[in-house]
Short mmCIF file of C-alpha atoms in Angstrom, two decimals:
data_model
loop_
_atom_site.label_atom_id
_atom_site.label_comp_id
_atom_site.label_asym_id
_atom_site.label_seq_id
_atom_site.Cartn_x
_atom_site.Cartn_y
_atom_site.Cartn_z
CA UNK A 1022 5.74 32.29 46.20
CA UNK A 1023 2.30 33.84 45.54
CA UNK A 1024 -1.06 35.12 46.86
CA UNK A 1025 -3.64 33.12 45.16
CA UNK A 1026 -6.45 36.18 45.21
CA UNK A 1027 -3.89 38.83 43.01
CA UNK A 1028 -5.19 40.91 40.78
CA UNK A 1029 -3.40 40.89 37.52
CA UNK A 1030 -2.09 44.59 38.01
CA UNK A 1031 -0.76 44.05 41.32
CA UNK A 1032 2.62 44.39 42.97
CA UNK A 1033 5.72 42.39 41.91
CA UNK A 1034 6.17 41.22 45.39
CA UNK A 1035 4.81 38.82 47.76
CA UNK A 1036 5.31 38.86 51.58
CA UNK A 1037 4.35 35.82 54.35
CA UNK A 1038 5.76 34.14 57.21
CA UNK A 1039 6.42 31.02 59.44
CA UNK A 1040 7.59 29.94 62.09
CA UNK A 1041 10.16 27.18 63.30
CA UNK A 1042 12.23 26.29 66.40
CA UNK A 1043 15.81 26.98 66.36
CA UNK A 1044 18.86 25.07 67.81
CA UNK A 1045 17.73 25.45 71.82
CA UNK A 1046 14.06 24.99 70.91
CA UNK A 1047 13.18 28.04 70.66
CA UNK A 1048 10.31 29.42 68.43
CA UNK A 1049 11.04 31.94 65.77
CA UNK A 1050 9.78 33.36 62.72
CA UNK A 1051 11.09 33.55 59.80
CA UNK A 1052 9.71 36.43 56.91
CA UNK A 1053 9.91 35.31 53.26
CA UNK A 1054 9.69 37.65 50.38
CA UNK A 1055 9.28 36.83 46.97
CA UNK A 1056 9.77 39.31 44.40
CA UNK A 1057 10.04 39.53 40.23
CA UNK A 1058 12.08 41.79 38.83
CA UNK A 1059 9.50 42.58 35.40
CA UNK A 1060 6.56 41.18 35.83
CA UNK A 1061 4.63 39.07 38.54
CA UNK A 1062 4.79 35.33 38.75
CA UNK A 1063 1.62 33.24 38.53
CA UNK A 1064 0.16 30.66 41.22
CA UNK A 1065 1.13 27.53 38.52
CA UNK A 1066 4.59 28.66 38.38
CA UNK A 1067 5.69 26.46 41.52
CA UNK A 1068 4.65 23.38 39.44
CA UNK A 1069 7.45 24.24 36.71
CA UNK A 1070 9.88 25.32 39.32
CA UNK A 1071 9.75 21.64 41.16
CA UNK A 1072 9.80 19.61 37.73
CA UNK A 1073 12.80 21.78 36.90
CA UNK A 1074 14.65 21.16 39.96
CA UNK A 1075 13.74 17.44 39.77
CA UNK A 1076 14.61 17.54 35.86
CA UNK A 1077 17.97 18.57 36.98
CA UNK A 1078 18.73 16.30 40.36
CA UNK A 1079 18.11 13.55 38.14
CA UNK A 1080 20.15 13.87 35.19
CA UNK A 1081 22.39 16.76 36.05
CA UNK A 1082 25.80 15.86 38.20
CA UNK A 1083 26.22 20.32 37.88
CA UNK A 1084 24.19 23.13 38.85
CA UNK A 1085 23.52 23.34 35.03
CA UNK A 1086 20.62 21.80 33.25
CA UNK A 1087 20.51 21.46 28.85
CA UNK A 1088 17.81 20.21 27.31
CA UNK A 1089 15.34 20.91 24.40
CA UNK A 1090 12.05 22.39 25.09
CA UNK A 1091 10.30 19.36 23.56
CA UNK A 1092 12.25 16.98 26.49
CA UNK A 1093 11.53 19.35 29.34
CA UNK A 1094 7.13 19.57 28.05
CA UNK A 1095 7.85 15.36 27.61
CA UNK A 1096 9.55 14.85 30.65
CA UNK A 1097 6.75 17.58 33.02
CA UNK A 1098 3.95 14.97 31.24
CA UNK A 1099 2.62 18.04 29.51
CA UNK A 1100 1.58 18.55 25.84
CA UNK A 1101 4.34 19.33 22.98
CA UNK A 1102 3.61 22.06 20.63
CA UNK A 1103 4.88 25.23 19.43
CA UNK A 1104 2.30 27.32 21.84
CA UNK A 1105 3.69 25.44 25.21
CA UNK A 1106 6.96 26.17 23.94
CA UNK A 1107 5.96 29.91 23.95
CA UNK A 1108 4.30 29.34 27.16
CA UNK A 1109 7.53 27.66 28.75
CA UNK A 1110 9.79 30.26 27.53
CA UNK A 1111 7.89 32.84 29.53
CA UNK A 1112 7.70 30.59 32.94
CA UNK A 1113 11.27 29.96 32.26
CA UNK A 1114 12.06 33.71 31.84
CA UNK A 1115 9.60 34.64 34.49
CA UNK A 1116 11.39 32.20 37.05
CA UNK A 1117 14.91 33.65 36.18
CA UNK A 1118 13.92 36.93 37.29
CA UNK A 1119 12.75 35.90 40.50
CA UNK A 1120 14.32 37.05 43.82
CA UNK A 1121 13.49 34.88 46.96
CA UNK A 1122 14.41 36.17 50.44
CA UNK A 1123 14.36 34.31 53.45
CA UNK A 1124 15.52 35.44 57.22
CA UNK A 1125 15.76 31.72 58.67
CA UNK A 1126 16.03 29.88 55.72
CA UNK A 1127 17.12 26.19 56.71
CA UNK A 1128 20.92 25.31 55.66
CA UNK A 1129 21.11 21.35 55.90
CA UNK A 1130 24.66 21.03 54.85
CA UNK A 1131 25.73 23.52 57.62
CA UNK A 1132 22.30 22.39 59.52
CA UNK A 1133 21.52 26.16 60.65
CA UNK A 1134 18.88 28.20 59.84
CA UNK A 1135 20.62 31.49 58.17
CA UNK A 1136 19.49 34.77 56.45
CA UNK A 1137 19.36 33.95 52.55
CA UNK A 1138 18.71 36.37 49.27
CA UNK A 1139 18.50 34.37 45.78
CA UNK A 1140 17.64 33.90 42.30
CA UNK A 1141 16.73 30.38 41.36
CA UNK A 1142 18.42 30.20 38.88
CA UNK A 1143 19.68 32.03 35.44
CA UNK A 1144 18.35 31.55 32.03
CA UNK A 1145 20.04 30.84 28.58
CA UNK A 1146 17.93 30.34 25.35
CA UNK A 1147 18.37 30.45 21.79
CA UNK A 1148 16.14 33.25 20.15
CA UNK A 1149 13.43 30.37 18.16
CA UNK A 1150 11.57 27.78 19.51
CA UNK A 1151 12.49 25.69 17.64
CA UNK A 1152 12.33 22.11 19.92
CA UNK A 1153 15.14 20.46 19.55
CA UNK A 1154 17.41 23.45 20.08
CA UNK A 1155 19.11 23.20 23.67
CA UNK A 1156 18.10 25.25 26.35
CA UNK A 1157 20.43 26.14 29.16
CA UNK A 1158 19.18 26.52 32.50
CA UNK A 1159 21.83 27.49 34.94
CA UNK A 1160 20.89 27.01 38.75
CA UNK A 1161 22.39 29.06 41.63
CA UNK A 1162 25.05 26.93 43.26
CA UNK A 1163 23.91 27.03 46.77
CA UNK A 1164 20.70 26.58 46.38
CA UNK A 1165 21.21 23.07 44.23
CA UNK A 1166 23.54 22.20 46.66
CA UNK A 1167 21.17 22.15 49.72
CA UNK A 1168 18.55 20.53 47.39
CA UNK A 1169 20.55 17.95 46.94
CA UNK A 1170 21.23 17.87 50.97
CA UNK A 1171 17.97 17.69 51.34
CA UNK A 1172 15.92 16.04 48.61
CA UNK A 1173 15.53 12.49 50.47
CA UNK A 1174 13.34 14.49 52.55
CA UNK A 1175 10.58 15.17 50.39
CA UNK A 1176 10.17 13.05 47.88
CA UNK A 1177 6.99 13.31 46.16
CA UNK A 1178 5.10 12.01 42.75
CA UNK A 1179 5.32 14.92 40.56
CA UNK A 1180 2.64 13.48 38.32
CA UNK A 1181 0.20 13.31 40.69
CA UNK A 1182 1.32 16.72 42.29
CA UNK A 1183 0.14 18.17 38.76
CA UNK A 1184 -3.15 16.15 38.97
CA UNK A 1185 -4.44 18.06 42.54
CA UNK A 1186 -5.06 21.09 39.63
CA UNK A 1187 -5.70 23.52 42.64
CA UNK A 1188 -2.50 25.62 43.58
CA UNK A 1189 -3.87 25.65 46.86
CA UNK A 1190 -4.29 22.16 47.27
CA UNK A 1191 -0.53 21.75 46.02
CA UNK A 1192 0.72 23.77 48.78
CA UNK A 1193 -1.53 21.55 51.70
CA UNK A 1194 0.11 18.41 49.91
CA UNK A 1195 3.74 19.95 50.33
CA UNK A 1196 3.04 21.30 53.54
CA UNK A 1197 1.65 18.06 55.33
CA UNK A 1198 4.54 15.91 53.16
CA UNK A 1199 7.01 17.67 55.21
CA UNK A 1200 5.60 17.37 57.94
CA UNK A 1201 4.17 13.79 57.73
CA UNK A 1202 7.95 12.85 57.39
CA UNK A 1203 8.43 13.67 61.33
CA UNK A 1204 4.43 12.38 62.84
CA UNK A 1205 1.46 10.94 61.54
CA UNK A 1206 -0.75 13.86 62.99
CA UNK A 1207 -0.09 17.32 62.64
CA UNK A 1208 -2.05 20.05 64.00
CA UNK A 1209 -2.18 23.76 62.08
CA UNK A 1210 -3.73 26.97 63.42
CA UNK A 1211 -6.12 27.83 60.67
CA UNK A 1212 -5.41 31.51 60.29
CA UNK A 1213 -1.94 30.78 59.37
CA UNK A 1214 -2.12 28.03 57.12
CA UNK A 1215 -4.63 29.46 54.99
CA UNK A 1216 -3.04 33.14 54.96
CA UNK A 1217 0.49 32.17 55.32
CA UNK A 1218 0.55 28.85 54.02
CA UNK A 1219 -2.11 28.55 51.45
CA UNK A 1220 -1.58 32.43 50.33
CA UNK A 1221 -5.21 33.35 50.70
CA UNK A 1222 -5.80 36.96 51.14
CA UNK A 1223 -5.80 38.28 54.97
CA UNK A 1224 -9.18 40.29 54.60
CA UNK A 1225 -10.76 37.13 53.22
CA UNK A 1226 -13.56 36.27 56.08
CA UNK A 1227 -13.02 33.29 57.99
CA UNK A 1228 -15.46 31.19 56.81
CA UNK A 1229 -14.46 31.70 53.20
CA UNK A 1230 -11.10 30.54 54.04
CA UNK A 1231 -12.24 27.58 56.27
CA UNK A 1232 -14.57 26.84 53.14
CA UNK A 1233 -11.45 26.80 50.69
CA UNK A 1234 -9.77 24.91 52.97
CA UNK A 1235 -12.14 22.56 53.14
CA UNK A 1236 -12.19 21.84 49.43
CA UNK A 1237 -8.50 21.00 49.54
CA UNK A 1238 -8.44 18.88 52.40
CA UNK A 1239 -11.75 16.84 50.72
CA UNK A 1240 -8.99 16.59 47.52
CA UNK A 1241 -6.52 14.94 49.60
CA UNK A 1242 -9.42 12.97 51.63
CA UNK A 1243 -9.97 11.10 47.89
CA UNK A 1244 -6.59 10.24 47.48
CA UNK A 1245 -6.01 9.05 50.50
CA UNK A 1246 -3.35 11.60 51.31
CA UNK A 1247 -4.77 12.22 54.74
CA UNK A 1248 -7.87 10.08 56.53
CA UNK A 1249 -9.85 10.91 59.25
CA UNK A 1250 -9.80 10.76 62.55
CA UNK A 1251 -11.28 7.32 64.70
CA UNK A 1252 -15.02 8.11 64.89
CA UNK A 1253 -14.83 11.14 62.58
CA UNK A 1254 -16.92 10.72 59.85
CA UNK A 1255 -17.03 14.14 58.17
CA UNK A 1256 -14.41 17.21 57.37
CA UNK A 1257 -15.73 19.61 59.42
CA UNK A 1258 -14.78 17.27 62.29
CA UNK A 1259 -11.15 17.53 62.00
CA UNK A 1260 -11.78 21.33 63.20
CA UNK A 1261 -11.52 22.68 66.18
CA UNK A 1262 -12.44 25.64 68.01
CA UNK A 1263 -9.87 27.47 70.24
CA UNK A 1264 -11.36 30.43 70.96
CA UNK A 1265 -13.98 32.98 69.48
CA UNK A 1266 -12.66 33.16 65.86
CA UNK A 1267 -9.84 31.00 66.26
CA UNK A 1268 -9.79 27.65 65.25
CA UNK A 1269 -6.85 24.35 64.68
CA UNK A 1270 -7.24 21.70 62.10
CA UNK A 1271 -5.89 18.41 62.72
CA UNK A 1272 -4.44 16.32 60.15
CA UNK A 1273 -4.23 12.70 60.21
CA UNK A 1274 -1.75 10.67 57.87
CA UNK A 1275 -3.13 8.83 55.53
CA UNK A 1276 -2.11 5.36 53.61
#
């Protein structure tokens, strides 16, 4: 939903890419663009976007979420206080002007990938901040609906998705949980994860990114996320080299 390496007066927009294999196999790509109608979103943003989507599956039987801003801070594990109401607000706001387009985005309740434009969802709060005044946060119907299709797939620990701190190292974890719910090892062409997956900027050398990378995949190394290979004793291990400045890295599930 963001580059990680944007400047602070940059476009509103965000552009990547992936692929996937359609009904015969086949392998296509599918172009994402993220866009904010005001002002651009930042790279933290995803964290408050999953807690509020997992707010809601929980204790939500609608598309429509109510709840004080003190519950929602108490309920995300984060601190109460009239600044991170301030600071929610804006995420909040920032969120509901958010436009997220997808060419082959995957439908499980019709189980075909299809071309999708959305907002998340639409925002309705009271002019204070005061906490225990009810905020309204009104999802779009489709999207909660294939959430809901869907959530048994990933099902993660959101507190410890807010301890990895990195955004980068967020998107690795939600990258190899989806994928460590179909193998144990999954192998990643490095250019792509890191540009398209990690959002790292395309004209960042190599090596930088491979550095990054490595930093995130060390993260998940400590918590046991991922483990390496037999015989491999060290990170740089789990690369390999394809051709002249091309290079997989192979991910091994951990316990």
């Amino acid at each position: 939903m963001y580059p990680l390496d944007r400047s602070s007066d940059g476009p509103t927009s965000f552009a990547t890419s992936y692929t996937y294999s359609d009904a015969v196999g086949k392998r296509q790509r599918a172009e994402v663009t993220v866009g904010s109608a005001f002002e651009p979103l930042k790279a933290n943003y995803v964290f408050y976007l999953w807690s509020l989507l997992s707010l809601t599956l929980q204790h939500s039987d609608s598309h429509t979420l109510s709840a004080s801003p003190y519950w929602l801070l108490k309920n995300m594990g984060l601190p109460r206080g009239g600044l991170q109401y301030g600071q929610l607000r804006q995420v909040v706001e920032r969120l509901a002007q958010t436009v997220y387009s997808n060419t082959g985005f995957y439908n499980p309740i019709s189980q075909e990938h299809e071309r999708w434009t959305f907002t998340f969802f639409s925002s309705h709060l009271p002019e204070t901040l005061d906490e225990d005044r009810l905020w309204k946060i009104v999802w779009n119907q489709p999207f909660i609906d294939v959430s809901r299709a869907t959530g048994g797939r990933l099902l993660f620990d959101l507190e410890f998705f807010h301890s990895l701190g990195s955004p980068a190292t967020r998107r690795l974890f939600l990258k190899l949980s989806d994928r460590f719910y179909r193998t144990s090892r999954v192998h990643l062409d490095v250019d792509d994860l890191t540009i398209n997956g990690l959002g790292l900027a395309a004209d960042r050398p190599l090596k930088k990114r491979k550095y990054d990378l490595t930093r995130c995949i060390e993260t998940l190394l400590e918590h046991r996320i991922i483990t390496l290979g037999r015989g491999q004793t060290s990170v740089k291990e789990l690369f390999y080299k394809r051709e002249k400045g091309r290079y997989v890295v192979v991910f091994y599930k951990g316990p």
